[in-house]
mmCIF file of C-alpha atoms and ligand atoms in Angstrom:
data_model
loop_
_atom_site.group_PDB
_atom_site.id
_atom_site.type_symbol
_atom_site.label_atom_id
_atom_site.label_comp_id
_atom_site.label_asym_id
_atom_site.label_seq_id
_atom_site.Cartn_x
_atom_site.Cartn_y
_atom_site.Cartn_z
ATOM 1 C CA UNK L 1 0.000 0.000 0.000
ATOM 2 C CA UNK L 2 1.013 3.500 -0.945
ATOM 3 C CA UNK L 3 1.629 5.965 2.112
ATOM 4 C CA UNK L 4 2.399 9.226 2.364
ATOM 5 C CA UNK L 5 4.208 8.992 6.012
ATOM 6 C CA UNK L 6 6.297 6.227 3.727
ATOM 7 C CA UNK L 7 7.220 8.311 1.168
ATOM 8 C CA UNK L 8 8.523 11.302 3.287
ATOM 9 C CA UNK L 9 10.224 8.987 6.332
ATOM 10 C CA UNK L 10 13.650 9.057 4.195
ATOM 11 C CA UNK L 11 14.672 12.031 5.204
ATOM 12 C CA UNK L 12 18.279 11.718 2.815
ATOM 13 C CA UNK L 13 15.906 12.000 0.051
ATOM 14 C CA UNK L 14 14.930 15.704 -1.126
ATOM 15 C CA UNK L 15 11.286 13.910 -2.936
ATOM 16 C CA UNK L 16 9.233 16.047 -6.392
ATOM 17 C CA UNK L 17 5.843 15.358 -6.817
ATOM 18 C CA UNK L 18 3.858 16.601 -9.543
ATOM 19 C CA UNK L 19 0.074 18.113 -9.763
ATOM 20 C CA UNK L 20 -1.747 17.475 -12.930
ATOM 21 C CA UNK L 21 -5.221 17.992 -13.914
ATOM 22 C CA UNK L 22 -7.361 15.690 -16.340
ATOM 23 C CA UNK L 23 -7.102 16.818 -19.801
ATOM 24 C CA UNK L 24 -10.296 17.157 -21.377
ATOM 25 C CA UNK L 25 -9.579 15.521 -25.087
ATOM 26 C CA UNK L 26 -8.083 12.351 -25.681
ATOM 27 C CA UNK L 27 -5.151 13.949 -27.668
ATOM 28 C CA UNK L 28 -4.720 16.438 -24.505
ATOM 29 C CA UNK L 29 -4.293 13.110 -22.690
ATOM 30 C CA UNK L 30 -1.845 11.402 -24.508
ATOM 31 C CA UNK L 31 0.249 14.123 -24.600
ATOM 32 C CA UNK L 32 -0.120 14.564 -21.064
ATOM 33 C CA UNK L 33 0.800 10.789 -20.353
ATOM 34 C CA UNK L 34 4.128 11.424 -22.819
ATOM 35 C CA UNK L 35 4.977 14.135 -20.294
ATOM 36 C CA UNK L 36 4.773 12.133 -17.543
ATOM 37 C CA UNK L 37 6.882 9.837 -19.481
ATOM 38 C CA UNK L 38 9.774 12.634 -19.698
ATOM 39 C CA UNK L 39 9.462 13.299 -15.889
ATOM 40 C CA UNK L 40 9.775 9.858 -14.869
ATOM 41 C CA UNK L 41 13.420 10.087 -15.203
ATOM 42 C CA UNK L 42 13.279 12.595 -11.620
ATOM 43 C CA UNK L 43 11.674 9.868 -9.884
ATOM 44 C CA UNK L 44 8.715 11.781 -8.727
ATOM 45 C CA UNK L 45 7.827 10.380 -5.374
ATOM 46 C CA UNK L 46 3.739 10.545 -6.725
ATOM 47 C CA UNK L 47 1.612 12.065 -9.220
ATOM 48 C CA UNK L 48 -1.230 13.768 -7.910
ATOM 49 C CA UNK L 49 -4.514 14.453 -10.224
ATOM 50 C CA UNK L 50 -6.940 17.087 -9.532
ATOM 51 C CA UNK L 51 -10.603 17.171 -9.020
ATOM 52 C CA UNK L 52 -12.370 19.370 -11.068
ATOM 53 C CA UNK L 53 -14.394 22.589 -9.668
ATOM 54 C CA UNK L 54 -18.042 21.038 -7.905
ATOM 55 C CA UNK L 55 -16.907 17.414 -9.352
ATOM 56 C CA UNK L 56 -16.413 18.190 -12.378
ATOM 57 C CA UNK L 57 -14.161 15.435 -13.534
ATOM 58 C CA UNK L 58 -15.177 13.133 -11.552
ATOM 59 C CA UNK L 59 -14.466 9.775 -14.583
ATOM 60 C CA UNK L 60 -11.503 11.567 -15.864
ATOM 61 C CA UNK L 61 -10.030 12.077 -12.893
ATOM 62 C CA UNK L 62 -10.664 8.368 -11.274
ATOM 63 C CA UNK L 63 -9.653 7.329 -15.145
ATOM 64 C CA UNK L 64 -6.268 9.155 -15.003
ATOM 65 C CA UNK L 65 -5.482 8.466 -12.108
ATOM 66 C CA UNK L 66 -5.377 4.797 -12.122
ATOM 67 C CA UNK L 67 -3.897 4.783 -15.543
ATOM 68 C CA UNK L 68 -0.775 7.010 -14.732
ATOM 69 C CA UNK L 69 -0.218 4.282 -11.810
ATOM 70 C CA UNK L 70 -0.709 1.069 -13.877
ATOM 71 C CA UNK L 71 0.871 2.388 -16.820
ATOM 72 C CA UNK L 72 3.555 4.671 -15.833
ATOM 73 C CA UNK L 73 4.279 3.180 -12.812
ATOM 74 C CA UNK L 74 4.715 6.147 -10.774
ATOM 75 C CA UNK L 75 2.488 5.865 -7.154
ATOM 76 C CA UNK L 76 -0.892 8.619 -7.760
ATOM 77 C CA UNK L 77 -2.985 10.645 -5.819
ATOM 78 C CA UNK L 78 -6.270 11.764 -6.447
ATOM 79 C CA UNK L 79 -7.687 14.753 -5.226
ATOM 80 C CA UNK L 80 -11.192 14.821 -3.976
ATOM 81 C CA UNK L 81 -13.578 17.422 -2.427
ATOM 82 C CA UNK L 82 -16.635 16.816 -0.683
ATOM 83 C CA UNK L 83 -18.506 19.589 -1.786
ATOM 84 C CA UNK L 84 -21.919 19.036 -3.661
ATOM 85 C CA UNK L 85 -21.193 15.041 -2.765
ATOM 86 C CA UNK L 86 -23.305 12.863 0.150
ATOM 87 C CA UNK L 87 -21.396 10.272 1.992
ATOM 88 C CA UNK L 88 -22.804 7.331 0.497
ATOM 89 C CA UNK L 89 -21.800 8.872 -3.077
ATOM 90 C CA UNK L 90 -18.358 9.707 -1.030
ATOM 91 C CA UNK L 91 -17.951 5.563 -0.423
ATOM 92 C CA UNK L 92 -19.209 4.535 -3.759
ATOM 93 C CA UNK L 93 -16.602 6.905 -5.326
ATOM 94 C CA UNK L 94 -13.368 6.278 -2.990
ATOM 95 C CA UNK L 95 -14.496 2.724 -2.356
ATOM 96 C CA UNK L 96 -13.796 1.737 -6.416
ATOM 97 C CA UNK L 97 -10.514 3.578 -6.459
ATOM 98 C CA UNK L 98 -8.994 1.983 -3.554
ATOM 99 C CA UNK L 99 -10.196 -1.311 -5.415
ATOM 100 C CA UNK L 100 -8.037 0.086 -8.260
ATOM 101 C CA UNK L 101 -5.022 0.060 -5.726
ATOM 102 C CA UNK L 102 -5.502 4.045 -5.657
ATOM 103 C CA UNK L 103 -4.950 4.828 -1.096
ATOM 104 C CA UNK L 104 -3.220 8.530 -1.293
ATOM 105 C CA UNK L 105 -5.932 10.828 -2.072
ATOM 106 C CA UNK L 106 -5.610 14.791 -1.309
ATOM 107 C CA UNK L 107 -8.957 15.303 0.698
ATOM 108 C CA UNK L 108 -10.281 18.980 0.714
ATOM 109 C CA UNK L 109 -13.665 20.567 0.686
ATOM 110 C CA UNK L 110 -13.620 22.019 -2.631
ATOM 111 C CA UNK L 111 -15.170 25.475 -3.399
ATOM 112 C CA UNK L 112 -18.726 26.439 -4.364
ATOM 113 C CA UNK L 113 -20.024 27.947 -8.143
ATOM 114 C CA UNK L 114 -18.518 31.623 -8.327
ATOM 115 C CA UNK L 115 -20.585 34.559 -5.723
ATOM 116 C CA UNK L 116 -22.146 31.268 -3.705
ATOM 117 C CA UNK L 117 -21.239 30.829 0.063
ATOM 118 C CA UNK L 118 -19.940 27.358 0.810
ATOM 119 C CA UNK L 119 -23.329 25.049 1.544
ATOM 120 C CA UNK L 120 -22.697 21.590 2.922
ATOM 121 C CA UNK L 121 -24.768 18.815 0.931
ATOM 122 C CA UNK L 122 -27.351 16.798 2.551
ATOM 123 C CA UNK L 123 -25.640 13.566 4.550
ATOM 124 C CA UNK L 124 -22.536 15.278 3.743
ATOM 125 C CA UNK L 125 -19.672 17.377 4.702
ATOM 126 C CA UNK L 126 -19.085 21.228 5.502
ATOM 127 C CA UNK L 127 -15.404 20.649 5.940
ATOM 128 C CA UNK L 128 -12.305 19.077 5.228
ATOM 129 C CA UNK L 129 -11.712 17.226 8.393
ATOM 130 C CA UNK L 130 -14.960 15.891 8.348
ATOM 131 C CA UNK L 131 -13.927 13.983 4.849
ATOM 132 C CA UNK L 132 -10.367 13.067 6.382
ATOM 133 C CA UNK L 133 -12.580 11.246 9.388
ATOM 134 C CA UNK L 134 -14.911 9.627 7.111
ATOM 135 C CA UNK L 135 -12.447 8.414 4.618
ATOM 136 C CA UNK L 136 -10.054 6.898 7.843
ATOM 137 C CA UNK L 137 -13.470 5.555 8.186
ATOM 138 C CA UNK L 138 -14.416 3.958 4.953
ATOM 139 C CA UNK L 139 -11.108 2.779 3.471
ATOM 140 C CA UNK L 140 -7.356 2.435 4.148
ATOM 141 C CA UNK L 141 -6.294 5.941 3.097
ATOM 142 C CA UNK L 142 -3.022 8.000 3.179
ATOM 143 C CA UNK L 143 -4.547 11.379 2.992
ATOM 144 C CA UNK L 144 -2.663 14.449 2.341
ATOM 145 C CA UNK L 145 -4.732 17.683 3.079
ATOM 146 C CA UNK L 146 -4.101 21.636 2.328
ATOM 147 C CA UNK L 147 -2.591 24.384 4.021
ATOM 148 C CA UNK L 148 -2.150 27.939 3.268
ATOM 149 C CA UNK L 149 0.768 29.385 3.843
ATOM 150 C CA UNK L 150 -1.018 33.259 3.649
ATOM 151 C CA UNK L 151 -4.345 31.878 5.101
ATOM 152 C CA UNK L 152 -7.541 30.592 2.975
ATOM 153 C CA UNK L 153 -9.806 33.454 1.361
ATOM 154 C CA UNK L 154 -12.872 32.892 3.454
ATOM 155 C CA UNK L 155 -10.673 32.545 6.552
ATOM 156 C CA UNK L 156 -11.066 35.136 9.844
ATOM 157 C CA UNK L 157 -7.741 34.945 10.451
ATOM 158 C CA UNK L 158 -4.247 33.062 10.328
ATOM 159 C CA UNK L 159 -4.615 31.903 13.715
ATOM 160 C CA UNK L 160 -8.567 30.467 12.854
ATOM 161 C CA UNK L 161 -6.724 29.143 9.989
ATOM 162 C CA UNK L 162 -3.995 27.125 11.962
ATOM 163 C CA UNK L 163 -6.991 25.666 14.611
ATOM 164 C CA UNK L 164 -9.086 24.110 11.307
ATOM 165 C CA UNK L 165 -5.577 23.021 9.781
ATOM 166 C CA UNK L 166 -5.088 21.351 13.522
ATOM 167 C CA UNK L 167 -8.142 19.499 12.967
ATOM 168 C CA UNK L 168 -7.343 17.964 9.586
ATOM 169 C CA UNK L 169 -4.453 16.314 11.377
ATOM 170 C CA UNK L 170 -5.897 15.335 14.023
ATOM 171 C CA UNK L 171 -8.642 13.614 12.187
ATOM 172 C CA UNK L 172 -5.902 11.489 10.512
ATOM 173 C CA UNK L 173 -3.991 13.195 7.720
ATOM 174 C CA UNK L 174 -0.437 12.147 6.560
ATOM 175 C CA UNK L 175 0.976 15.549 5.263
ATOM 176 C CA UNK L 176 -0.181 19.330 4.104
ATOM 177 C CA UNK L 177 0.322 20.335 0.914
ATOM 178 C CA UNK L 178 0.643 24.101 0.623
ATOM 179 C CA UNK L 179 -0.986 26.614 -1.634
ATOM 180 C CA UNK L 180 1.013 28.023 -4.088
ATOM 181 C CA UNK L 181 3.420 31.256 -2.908
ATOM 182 C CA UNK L 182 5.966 33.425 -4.547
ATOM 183 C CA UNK L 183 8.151 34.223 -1.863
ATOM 184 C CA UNK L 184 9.474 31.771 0.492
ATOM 185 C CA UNK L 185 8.884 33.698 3.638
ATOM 186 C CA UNK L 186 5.571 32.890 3.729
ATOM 187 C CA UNK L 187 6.151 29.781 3.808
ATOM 188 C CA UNK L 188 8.820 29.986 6.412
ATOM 189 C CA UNK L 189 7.337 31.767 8.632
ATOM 190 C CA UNK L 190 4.068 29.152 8.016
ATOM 191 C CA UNK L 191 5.913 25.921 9.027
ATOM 192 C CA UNK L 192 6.602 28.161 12.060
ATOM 193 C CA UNK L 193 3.373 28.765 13.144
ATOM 194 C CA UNK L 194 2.194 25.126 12.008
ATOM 195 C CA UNK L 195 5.415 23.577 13.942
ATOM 196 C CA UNK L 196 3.783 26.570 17.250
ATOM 197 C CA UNK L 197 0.318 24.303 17.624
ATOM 198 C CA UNK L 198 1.945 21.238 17.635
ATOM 199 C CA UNK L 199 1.312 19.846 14.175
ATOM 200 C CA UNK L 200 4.404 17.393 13.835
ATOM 201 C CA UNK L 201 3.321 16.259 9.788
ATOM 202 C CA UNK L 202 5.644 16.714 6.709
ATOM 203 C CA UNK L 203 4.436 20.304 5.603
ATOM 204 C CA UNK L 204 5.762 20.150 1.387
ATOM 205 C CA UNK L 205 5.891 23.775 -0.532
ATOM 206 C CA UNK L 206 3.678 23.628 -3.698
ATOM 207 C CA UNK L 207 5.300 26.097 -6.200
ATOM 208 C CA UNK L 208 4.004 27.222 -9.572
ATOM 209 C CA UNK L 209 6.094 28.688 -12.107
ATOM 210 C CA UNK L 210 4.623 31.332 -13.512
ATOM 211 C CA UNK L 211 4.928 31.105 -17.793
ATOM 212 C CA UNK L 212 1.440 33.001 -18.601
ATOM 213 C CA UNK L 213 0.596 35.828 -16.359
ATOM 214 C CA UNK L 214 -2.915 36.529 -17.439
ATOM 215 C CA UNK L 215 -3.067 32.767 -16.144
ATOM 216 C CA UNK L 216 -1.422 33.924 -13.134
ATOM 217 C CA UNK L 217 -3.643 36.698 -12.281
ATOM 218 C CA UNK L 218 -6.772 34.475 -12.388
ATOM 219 C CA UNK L 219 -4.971 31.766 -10.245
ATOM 220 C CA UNK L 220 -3.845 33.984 -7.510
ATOM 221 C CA UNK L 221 -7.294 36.304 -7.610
ATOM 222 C CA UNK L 222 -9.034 32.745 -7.044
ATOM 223 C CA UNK L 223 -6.640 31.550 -4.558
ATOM 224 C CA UNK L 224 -5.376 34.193 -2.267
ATOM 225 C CA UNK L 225 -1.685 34.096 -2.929
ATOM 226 C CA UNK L 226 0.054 37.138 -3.828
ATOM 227 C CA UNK L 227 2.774 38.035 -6.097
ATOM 228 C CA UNK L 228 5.265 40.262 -4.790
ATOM 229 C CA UNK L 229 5.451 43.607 -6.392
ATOM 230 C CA UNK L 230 8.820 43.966 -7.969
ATOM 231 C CA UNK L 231 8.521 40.121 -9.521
ATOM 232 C CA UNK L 232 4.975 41.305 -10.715
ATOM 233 C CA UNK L 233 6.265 44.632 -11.724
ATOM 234 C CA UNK L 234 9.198 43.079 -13.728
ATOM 235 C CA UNK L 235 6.533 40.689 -15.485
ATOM 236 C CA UNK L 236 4.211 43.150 -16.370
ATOM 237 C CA UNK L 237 6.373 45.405 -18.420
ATOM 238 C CA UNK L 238 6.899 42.123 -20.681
ATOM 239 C CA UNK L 239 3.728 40.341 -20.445
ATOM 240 C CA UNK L 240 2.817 40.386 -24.049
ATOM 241 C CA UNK L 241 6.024 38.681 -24.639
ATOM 242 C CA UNK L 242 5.561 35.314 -23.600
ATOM 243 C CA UNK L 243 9.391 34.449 -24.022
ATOM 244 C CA UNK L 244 10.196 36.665 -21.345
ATOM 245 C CA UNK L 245 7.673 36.092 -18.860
ATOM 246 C CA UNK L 246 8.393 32.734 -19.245
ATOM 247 C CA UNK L 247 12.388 33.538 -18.282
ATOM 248 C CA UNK L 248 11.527 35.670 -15.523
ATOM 249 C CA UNK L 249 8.779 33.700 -14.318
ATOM 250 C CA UNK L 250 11.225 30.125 -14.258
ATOM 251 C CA UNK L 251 14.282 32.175 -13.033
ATOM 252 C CA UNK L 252 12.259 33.261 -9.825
ATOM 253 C CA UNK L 253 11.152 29.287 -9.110
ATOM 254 C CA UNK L 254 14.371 28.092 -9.706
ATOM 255 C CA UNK L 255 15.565 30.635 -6.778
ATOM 256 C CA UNK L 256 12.637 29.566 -4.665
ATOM 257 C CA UNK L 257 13.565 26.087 -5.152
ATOM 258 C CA UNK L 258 17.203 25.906 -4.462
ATOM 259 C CA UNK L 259 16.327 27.693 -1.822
ATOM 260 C CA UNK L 260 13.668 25.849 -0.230
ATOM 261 C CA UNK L 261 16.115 23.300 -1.064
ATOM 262 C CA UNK L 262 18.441 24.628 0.979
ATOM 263 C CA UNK L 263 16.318 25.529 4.175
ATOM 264 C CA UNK L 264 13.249 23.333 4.069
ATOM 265 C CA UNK L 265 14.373 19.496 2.757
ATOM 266 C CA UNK L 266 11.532 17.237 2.451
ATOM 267 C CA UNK L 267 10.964 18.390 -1.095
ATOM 268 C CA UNK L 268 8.720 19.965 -3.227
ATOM 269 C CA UNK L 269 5.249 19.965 -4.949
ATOM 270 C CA UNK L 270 5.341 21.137 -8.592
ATOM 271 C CA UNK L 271 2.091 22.265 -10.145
ATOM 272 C CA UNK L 272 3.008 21.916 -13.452
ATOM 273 C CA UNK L 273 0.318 22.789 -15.533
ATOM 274 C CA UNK L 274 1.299 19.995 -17.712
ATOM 275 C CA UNK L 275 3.647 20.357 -19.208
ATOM 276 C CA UNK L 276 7.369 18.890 -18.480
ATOM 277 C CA UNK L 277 8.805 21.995 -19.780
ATOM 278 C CA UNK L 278 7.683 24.588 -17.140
ATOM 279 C CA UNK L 279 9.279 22.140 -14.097
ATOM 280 C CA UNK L 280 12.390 20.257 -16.748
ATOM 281 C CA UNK L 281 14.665 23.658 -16.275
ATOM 282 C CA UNK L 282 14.071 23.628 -11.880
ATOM 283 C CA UNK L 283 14.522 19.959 -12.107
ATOM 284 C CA UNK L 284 18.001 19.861 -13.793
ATOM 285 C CA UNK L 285 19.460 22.352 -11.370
ATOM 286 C CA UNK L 286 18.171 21.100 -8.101
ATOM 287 C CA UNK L 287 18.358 16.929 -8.285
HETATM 288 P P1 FAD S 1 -11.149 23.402 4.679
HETATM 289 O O1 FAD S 1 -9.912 22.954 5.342
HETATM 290 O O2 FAD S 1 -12.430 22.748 5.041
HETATM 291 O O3 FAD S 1 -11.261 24.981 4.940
HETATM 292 C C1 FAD S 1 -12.191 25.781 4.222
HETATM 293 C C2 FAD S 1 -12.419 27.089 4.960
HETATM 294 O O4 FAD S 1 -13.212 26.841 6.118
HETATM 295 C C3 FAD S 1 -11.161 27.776 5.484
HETATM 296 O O5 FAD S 1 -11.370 29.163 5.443
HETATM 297 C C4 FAD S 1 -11.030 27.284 6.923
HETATM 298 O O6 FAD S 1 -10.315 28.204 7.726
HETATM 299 C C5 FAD S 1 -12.507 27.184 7.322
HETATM 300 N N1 FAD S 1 -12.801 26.090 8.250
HETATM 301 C C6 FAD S 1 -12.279 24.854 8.250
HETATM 302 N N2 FAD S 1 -12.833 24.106 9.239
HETATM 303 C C7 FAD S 1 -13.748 24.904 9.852
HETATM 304 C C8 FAD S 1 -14.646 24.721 10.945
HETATM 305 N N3 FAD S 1 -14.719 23.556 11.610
HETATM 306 N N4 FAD S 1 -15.452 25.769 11.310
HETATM 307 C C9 FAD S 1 -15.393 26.960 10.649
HETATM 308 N N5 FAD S 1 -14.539 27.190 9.612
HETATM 309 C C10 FAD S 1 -13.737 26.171 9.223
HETATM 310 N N6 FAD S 1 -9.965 22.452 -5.313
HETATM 311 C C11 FAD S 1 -10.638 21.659 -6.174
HETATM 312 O O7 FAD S 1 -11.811 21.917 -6.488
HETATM 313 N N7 FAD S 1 -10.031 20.542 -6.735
HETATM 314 C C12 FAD S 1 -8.757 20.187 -6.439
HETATM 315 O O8 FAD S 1 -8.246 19.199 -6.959
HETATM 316 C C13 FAD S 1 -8.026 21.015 -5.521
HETATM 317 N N8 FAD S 1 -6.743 20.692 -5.166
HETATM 318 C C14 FAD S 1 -6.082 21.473 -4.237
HETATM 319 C C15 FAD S 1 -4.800 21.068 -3.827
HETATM 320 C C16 FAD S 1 -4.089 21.829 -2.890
HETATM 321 C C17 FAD S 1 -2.710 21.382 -2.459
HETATM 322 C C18 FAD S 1 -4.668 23.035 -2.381
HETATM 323 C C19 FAD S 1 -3.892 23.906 -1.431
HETATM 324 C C20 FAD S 1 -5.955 23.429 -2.772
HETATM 325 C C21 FAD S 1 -6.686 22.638 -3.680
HETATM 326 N N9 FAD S 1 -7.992 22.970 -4.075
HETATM 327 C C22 FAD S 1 -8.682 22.167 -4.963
HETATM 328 C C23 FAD S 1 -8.646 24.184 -3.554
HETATM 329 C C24 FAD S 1 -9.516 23.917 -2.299
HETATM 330 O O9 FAD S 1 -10.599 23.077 -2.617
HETATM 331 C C25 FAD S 1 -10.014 25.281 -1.799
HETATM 332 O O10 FAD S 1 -8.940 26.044 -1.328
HETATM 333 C C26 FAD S 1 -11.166 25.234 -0.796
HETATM 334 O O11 FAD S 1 -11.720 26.553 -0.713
HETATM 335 C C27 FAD S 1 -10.776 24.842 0.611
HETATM 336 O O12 FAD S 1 -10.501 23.535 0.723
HETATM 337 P P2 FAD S 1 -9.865 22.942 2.090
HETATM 338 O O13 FAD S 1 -9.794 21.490 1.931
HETATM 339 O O14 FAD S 1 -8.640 23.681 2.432
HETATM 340 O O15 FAD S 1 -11.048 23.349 3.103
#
């Protein structure tokens, strides 16, 4: 069986780990199975898959998922969120991946359709650690969970933040996986304040090199994380050059990375909108 805790005990080993999501055409999907082919050769610790917005990839996702493990060999995650979903839908779901060897899932709550406040379904859940509980429940899962390194968007405060993240663990996860950030102190100073309430977990940096910034600017609006102002200011006097933003944007990863090489260890998550290309460059210079 898969495990998170397993994968990050070997502490000699700085691990990758790639986030993909589930291409929508079959030609988008084999060329996002070649890529995965390219990045095998960084022995990515796991593949993770995401769940799309209010379920919607539910097939592709399960489909993916157990076809980059079969087939590429390379241990996968799928993410799941609970929102719009009742329990016994919850089981069905989880219940025929695990039967696909599929444990390591990346349990969240998922957001609502744009301007909606968050409604739990029916028999189902409001929160994440509600879904880590049930699924420690249901099934022999490793779950991984989210943290956010400069607090969620509907969140009161860091500190509010830090008690919920508390409770994931404590209802059974394995390891947080941040949000994305763009400079490192965040992150720092995070696994601080994590490591202050007594959460003891593997805590692994997700980074995002930025190649697109119109892509950017939706990403970050959605997600809270900021870009700071001389990287942003740098990008946006070449953002209709997609070259340069491109160079920029990889140069200022690769210094995040060594770095968090450096300082943090246990490795890295890469979401790496995929393609090999945007994580290849990072790669070379920090395994
Ligand atoms: P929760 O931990 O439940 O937190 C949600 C909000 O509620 C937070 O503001 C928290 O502070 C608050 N809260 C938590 N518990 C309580 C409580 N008991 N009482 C009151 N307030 C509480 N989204 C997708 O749709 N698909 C994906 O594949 C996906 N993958 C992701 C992967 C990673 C690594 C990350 C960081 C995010 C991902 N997301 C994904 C986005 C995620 O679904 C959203 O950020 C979502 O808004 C919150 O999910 P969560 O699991 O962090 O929620």
């Amino acid at each position: 069986m898969n495990s998170f805790k397993t994968i990050y005990k070997d502490q000699n080993k700085f691990k990758v780990s790639f986030e993909v999501f589930p291409p929508k055409t079959e030609k988008g999907r084999e060329n996002l199975l070649a890529e995965l082919q390219l990045l095998k050769d960084y022995e990515p610790s796991y593949i993770s898959v995401t769940y799309g917005a209010m379920g919607s990839t539910r097939v592709l996702t399960a489909d993916l998922a157990t076809h980059i493990q079969k087939d590429i060999g390379v241990p996968t995650a799928f993410h799941f969120t609970c929102v719009g979903t009742n329990k016994d839908e919850i089981k069905d779901y989880v219940s025929h991946l695990e039967e696909q060897g599929l444990n390591l899932v990346v349990s969240l709550r998922g957001d609502p359709p744009a301007d909606k406040p968050f409604q739990a379904p029916k028999n189902g859940f409001a929160y994440a650690n509600e879904l880590v509980s049930y699924l420690n429940s249901v099934g022999n899962f490793s779950q991984a969970v989210a943290g956010y390194p400069e607090g969620h968007v509907e969140s009161e405060s860091l500190e509010m933040d830090l008690k919920y993240l508390k409770q994931k663990v404590d209802a059974g996860a394995d390891i947080i996986i941040t949000q994305l950030f763009f400079d490192n102190e965040f992150f720092y100073d995070f696994v601080k304040r994590v490591r202050d309430v007594g959460i003891d977990i593997p805590i692994i940096p997700g980074i995002m090199p930025i190649v697109n910034l119109s892509q950017v600017e939706r990403i970050t609006k959605m997600c809270g994380a900021s870009i700071p102002k001389h990287l942003y200011e740098k990008l946006n006097t070449v953002r209709d050059n997609q070259d340069k933003v491109r160079e920029i944007g990889l140069n200022h990863a690769i210094e995040q990375c060594q770095d968090l090489k450096r300082k943090h260890k246990t490795g890295i998550h890469f979401y790496m909108l995929n393609k090999s290309q945007n994580v290849t460059p990072i790669l070379d210079l920090i395994m």
